[in-house]
Structures are given as C-alpha cells and as structure tokens.
Coordinates of C-alpha atoms in Angstrom, one line a residue:
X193 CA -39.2 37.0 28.7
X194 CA -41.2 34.1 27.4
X195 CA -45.0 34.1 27.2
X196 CA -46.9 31.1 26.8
X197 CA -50.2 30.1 27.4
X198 CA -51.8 27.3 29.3
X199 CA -55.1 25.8 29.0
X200 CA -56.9 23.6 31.4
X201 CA -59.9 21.2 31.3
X202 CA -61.1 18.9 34.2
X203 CA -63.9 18.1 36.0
X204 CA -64.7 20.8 38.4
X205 CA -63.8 20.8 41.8
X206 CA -63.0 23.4 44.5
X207 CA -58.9 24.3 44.6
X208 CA -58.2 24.5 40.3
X209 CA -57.4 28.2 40.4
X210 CA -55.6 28.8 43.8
X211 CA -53.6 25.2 42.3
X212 CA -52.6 26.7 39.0
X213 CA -51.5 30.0 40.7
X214 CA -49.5 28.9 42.9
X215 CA -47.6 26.6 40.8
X216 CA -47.0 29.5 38.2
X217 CA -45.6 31.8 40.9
X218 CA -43.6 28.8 42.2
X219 CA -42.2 28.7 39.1
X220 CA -41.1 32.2 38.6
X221 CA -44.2 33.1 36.2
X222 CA -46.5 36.3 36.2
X223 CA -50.0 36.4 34.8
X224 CA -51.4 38.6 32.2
X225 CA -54.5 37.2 31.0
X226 CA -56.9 34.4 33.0
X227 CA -60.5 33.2 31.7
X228 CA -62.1 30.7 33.6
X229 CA -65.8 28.9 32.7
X230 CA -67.1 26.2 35.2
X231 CA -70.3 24.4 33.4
X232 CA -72.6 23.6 35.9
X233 CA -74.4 21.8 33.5
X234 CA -71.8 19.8 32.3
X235 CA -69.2 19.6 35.7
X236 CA -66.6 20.1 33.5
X237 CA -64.2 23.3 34.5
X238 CA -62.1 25.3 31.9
X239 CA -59.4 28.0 32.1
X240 CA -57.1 29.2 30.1
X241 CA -53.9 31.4 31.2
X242 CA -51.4 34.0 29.7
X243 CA -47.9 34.4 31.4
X244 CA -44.5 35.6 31.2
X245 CA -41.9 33.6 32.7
X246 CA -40.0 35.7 34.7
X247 CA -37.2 33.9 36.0
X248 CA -36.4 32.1 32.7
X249 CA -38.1 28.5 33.3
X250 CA -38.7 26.6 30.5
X251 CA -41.4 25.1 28.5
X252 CA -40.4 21.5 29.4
X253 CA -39.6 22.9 32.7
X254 CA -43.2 23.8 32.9
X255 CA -45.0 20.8 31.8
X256 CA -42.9 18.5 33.3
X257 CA -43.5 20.8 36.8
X258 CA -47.4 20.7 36.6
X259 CA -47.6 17.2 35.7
X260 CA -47.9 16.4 39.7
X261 CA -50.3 19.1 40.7
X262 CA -52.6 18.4 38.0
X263 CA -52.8 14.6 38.8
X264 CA -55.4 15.0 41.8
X265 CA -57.8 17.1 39.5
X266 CA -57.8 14.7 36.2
X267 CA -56.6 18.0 34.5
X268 CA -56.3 17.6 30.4
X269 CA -53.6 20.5 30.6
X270 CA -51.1 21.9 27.8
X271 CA -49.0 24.9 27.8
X272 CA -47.7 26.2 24.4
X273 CA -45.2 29.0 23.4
X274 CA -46.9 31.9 22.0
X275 CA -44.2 32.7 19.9
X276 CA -44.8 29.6 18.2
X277 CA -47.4 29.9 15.1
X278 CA -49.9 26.7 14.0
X279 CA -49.2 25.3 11.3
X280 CA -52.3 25.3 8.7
X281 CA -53.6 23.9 5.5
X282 CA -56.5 25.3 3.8
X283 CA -58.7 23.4 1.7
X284 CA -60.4 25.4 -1.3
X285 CA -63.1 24.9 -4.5
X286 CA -64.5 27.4 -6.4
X287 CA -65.8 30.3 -4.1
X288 CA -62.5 31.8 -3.1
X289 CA -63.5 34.7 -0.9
X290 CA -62.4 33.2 2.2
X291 CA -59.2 31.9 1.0
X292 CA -58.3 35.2 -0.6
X293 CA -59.2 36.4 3.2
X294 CA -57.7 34.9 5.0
X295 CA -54.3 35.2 2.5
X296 CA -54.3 39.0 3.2
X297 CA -54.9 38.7 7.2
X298 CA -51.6 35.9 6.8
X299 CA -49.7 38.4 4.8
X300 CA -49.9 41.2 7.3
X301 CA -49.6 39.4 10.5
X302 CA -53.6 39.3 11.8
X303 CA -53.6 35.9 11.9
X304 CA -50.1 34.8 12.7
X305 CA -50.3 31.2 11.1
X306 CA -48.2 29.3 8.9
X307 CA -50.1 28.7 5.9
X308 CA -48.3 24.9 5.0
X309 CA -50.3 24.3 2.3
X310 CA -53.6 24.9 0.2
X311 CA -55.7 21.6 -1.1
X312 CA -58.0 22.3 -4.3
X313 CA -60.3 19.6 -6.1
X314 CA -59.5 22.2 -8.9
X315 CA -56.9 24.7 -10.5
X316 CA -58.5 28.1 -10.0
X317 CA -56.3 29.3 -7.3
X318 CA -53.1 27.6 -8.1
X319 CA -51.6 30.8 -9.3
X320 CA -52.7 33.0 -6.5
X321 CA -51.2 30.5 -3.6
X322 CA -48.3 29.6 -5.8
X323 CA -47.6 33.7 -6.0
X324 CA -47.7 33.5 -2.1
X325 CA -45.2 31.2 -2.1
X326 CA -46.9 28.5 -0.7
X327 CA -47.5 24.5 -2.0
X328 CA -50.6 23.9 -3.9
X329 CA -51.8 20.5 -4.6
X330 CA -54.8 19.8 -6.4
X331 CA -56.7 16.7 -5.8
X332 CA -59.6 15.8 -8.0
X333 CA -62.4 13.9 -6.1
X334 CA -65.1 12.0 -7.5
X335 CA -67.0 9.0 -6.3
X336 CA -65.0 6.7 -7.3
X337 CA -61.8 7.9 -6.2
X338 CA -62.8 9.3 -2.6
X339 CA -60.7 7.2 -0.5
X340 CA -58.0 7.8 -3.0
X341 CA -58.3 11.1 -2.6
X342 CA -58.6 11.1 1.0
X343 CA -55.5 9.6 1.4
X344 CA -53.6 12.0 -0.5
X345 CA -55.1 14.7 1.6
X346 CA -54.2 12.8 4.4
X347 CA -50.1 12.5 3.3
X348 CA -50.3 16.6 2.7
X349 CA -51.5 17.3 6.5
X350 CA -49.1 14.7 8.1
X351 CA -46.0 15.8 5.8
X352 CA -46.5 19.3 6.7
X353 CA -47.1 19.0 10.3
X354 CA -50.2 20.7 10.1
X355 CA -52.3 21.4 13.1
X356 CA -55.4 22.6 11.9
X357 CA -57.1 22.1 8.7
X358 CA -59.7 25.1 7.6
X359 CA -62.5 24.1 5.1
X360 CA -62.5 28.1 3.0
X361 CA -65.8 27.0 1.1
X362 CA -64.3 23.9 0.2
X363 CA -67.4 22.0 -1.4
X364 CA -66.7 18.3 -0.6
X365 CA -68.0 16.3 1.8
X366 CA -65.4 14.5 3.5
X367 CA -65.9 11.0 5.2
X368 CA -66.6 10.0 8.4
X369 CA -63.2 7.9 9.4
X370 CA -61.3 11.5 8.5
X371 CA -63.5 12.9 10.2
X372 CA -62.9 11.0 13.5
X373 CA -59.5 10.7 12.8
X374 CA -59.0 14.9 12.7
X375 CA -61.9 15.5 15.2
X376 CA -61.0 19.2 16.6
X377 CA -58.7 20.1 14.0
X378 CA -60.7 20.9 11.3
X379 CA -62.7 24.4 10.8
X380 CA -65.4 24.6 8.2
X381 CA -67.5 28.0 7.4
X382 CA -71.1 26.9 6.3
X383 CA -72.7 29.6 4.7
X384 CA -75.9 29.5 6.8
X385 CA -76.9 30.8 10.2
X386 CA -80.6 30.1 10.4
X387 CA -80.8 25.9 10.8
X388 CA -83.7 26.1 8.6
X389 CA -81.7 27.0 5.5
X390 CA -79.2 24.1 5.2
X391 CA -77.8 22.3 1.7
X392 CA -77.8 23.8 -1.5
X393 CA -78.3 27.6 -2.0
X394 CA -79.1 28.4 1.0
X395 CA -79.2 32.5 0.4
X396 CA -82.1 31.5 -2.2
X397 CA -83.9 29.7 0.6
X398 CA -83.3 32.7 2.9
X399 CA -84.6 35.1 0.1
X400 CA -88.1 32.5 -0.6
X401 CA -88.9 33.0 3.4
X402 CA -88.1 36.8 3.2
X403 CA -85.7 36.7 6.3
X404 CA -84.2 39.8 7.7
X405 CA -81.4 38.4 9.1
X406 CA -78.7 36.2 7.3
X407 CA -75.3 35.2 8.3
X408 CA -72.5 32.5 8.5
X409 CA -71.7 29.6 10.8
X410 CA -68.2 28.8 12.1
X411 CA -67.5 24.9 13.4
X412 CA -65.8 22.2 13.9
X413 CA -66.0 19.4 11.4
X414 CA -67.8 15.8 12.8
X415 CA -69.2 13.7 10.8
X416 CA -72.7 14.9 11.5
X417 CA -72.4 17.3 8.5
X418 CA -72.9 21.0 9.6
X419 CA -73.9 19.6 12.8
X420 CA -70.1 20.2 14.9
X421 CA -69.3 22.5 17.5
X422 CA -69.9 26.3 17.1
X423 CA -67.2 28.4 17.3
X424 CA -68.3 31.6 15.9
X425 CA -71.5 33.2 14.6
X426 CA -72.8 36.4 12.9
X427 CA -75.6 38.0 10.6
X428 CA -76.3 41.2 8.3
X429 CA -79.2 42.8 7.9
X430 CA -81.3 42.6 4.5
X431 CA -84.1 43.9 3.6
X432 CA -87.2 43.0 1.3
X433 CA -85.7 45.3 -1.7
X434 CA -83.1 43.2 -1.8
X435 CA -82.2 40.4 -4.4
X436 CA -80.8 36.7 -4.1
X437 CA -77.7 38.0 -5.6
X438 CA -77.6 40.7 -2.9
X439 CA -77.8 38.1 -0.4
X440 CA -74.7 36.0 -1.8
X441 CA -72.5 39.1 -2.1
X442 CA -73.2 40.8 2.1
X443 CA -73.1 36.6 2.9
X444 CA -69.6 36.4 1.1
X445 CA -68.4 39.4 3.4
X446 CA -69.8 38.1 7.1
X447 CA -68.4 34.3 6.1
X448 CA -65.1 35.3 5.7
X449 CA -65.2 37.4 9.1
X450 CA -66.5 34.5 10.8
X451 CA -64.4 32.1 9.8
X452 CA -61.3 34.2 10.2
X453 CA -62.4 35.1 13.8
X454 CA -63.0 31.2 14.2
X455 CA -59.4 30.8 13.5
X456 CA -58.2 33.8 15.3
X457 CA -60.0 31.7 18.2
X458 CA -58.7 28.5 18.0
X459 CA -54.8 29.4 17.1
X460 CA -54.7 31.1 20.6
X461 CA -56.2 28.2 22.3
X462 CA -59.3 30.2 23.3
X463 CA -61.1 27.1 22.4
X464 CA -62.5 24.1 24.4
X465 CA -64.9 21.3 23.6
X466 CA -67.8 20.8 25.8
X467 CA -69.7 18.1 24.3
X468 CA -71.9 19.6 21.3
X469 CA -70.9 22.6 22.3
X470 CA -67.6 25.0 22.8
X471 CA -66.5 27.4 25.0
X472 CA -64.5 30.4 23.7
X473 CA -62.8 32.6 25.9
X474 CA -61.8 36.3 24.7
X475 CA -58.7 37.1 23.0
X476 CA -55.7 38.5 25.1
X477 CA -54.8 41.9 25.0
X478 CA -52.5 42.7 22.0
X479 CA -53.5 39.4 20.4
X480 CA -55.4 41.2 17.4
X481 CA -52.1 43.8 17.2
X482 CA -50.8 43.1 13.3
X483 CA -47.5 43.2 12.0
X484 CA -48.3 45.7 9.2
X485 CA -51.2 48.2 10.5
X486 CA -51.3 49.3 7.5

C-alpha cells in the first residue's frame, strides 16, 4: 500500500479535522500519524497527516479529490509520496564536519535524501564527494564576481531539480534576491545559540563571558542574516576549565546534530512557516528507522 503524507495550512476555523477525515476515508485511506497546531496568536491552523491508501487511490487521485473540500477553508494543502526522497544540494567551505555528517547519515539511510550535488567556494572536499559519487562544483566567490557566482549556483539547483539547499558551514553570505527567490528552501546551521554571540568567532565570545551553555542554531535562510525561522535548537554544557578550543570541538558535535535533525524535519514535511517563526511537528513512527542499523 502507498503511504503519503499530507500537510495543511489555513486560517483556522471550526470543521478542518472532521473535513480532512472524512475525505481520506472517502477515498479509501487509513491514518497512521496526525499532528495538528492551531495558533491562536496567529489564526493560522496547521496539520499534517500520515496514511496508507488502502483501496489503491492515487496521488493525483488525491489532490485532484481534495481540491473541492479545501476551497471553503483557503487550505494551502499538498500531499507527497513518502517513498519519494528530496532532492538536495549542499553548499560547503572549509569546516567540513557537517558535510562529512550528514554524508554518513545519507550513506546509511538516516536521512533518506538524494544528495544532487555539493557547491564549494573551494577544493578541500572535492575528493571526498567525488568518492561518494556525487557532482562537485566549485565556485569561487569574491566581491567582484558575486552575481556571477550566484548565477552559477543558481544553474546547479535548477538543473538538478533540487528542493532544498542546506548551508553545512558554508561561509558566504548570499544575496538577498536569492534569498527571496529560495525563501523556505534553504537550511543554514549558525554556530551560535545565545543571540548575544553572533559574527565572527563566536565560541571565543562565548568563552570571554564565561557561559555555561553553548550550542547551535538551525534556520531558514532570509535575508535578515541569521535572523530566519528556527527549526531546531540545542546546547552542551562547558565548564570554566575549559578552553576556546574546547568550545569549537563539543560546538562542532551539537551543529551537526542540529542541522541534520533540521533536515530530518523538513524532508518529512514536519515543517510550517508561521511568520518569524515555525512550527515543527514530531517525526512519524519508523521515520528515524535506517537502512543499515549498523
């Protein structure tokens, strides 16, 4: 049987739930796995829904089908085959923890993407993608060049078919027309989770004001840099005994936890923009289950 999933967002109103329901069992479909979030704040209403279809309707079937229902509620619906993996590119410098990362959780089926490319501004990693058989480009950036540059990166996303674009430290600031253009599609991990300790070496900041606490920021990219929705958050604990250099090696291990979890997130369209903010739902049973356990 099928699975897919279906995710809603509308303004909220009485009826959304029972409406959704009984269109899937109209249509043959059962359940497995319903979050819903309705923002008071905000009016906005969110779900998203796991099922099996049981009787063998199809995806087109499906969308085509809800199209009506959803008209009376303004719903922004999709439904997507689970079966079906994202298709990523991952953008790189210098610091390749998180691209190393997120290659092993790839390899063995934790984060069932399709890695369509890697983008470097330089050739430290070529070998290691290349030996993963996947493209690498390398596309040098400088001032003058930017909107070259841009444009290149640009031709990789669309020519793959990429979905998602996931910033693994890469240490360019990117404009904000490609910004707008890709709003919601691209991941960064900013090595900060205190506000106060923004820019440039912000583990040295963090080790100047003696903090007990540092950790990593998840988010997606706007042009407000390091300003976009949250996604996903965490910390480690330090201590006073410990050095700057301490600091950048535990930060190295919680930034590439956040930002995989980020991604885990937003491939299984547990995801929604709420304004500034996002509201995640949790992951389906089985959806953390790897190919290799091992």
């Amino acid at each position: 049987m099928k699975k897919y999933t279906l995710t809603v967002a509308c303004p909220s109103t009485r009826g959304i739930v029972a409406t959704v329901a009984g269109f899937l069992a109209e249509h043959g479909c059962n359940i497995t796995d319903s979050s819903q979030f309705d923002d008071t704040e905000t009016g906005r209403f969110f779900m998203r829904v796991s099922f099996v279809s049981e009787e063998g309707v199809g995806l087109e079937a499906l969308r085509a089908g809800l199209a009506g229902p959803a008209e009376p509620f303004a719903m922004d619906y999709a439904i997507h085959d689970e079966a079906e993996k994202m298709k990523v590119v991952i953008m790189v410098s210098r610091f390749g923890h998180c691209l190393n990362d997120l290659l092993y959780r790839w390899r063995i089926g934790a984060l069932p993407i399709e890695i369509v490319a890697v983008i470097s501004n330089h050739m430290d990693y070529q070998k290691v993608v290349v030996n993963h058989d996947i493209p690498f480009h390398c596309i040098k950036v400088t001032r003058e060049n930017k909107p070259q540059a841009e444009a290149q990166l640009m031709a990789v996303v669309e020519d793959s078919g990429a979905e998602l674009v996931v910033l693994a430290r890469y240490m360019q600031v990117l404009s904000d027309a490609l910004c707008r253009k890709m709003s919601g599609r691209i991941i960064n991990i900013h090595h900060s989770f205190l506000p106060s300790f923004k820019g440039a070496n912000p583990y040295k900041q963090a080790f100047e004001r003696g903090v007990k606490l540092i950790g990593a920021t998840s988010h997606y990219v706007t042009a407000d840099l390091d300003e976009g929705p949250i996604i996903e958050q965490d910390t480690v604990r330090v201590t006073h005994a410990q050095s700057p250099e301490d600091y950048v090696s535990l930060g190295r291990d919680v930034e590439s936890q956040v930002l995989a979890r980020a991604i885990h997130a937003h491939i299984h369209r547990r995801v929604f923009l709420n304004g500034n903010k996002t509201v995640v739902f949790p992951a389906s049973p089985g959806s953390y289950a790897s190919e290799r356990m091992g």
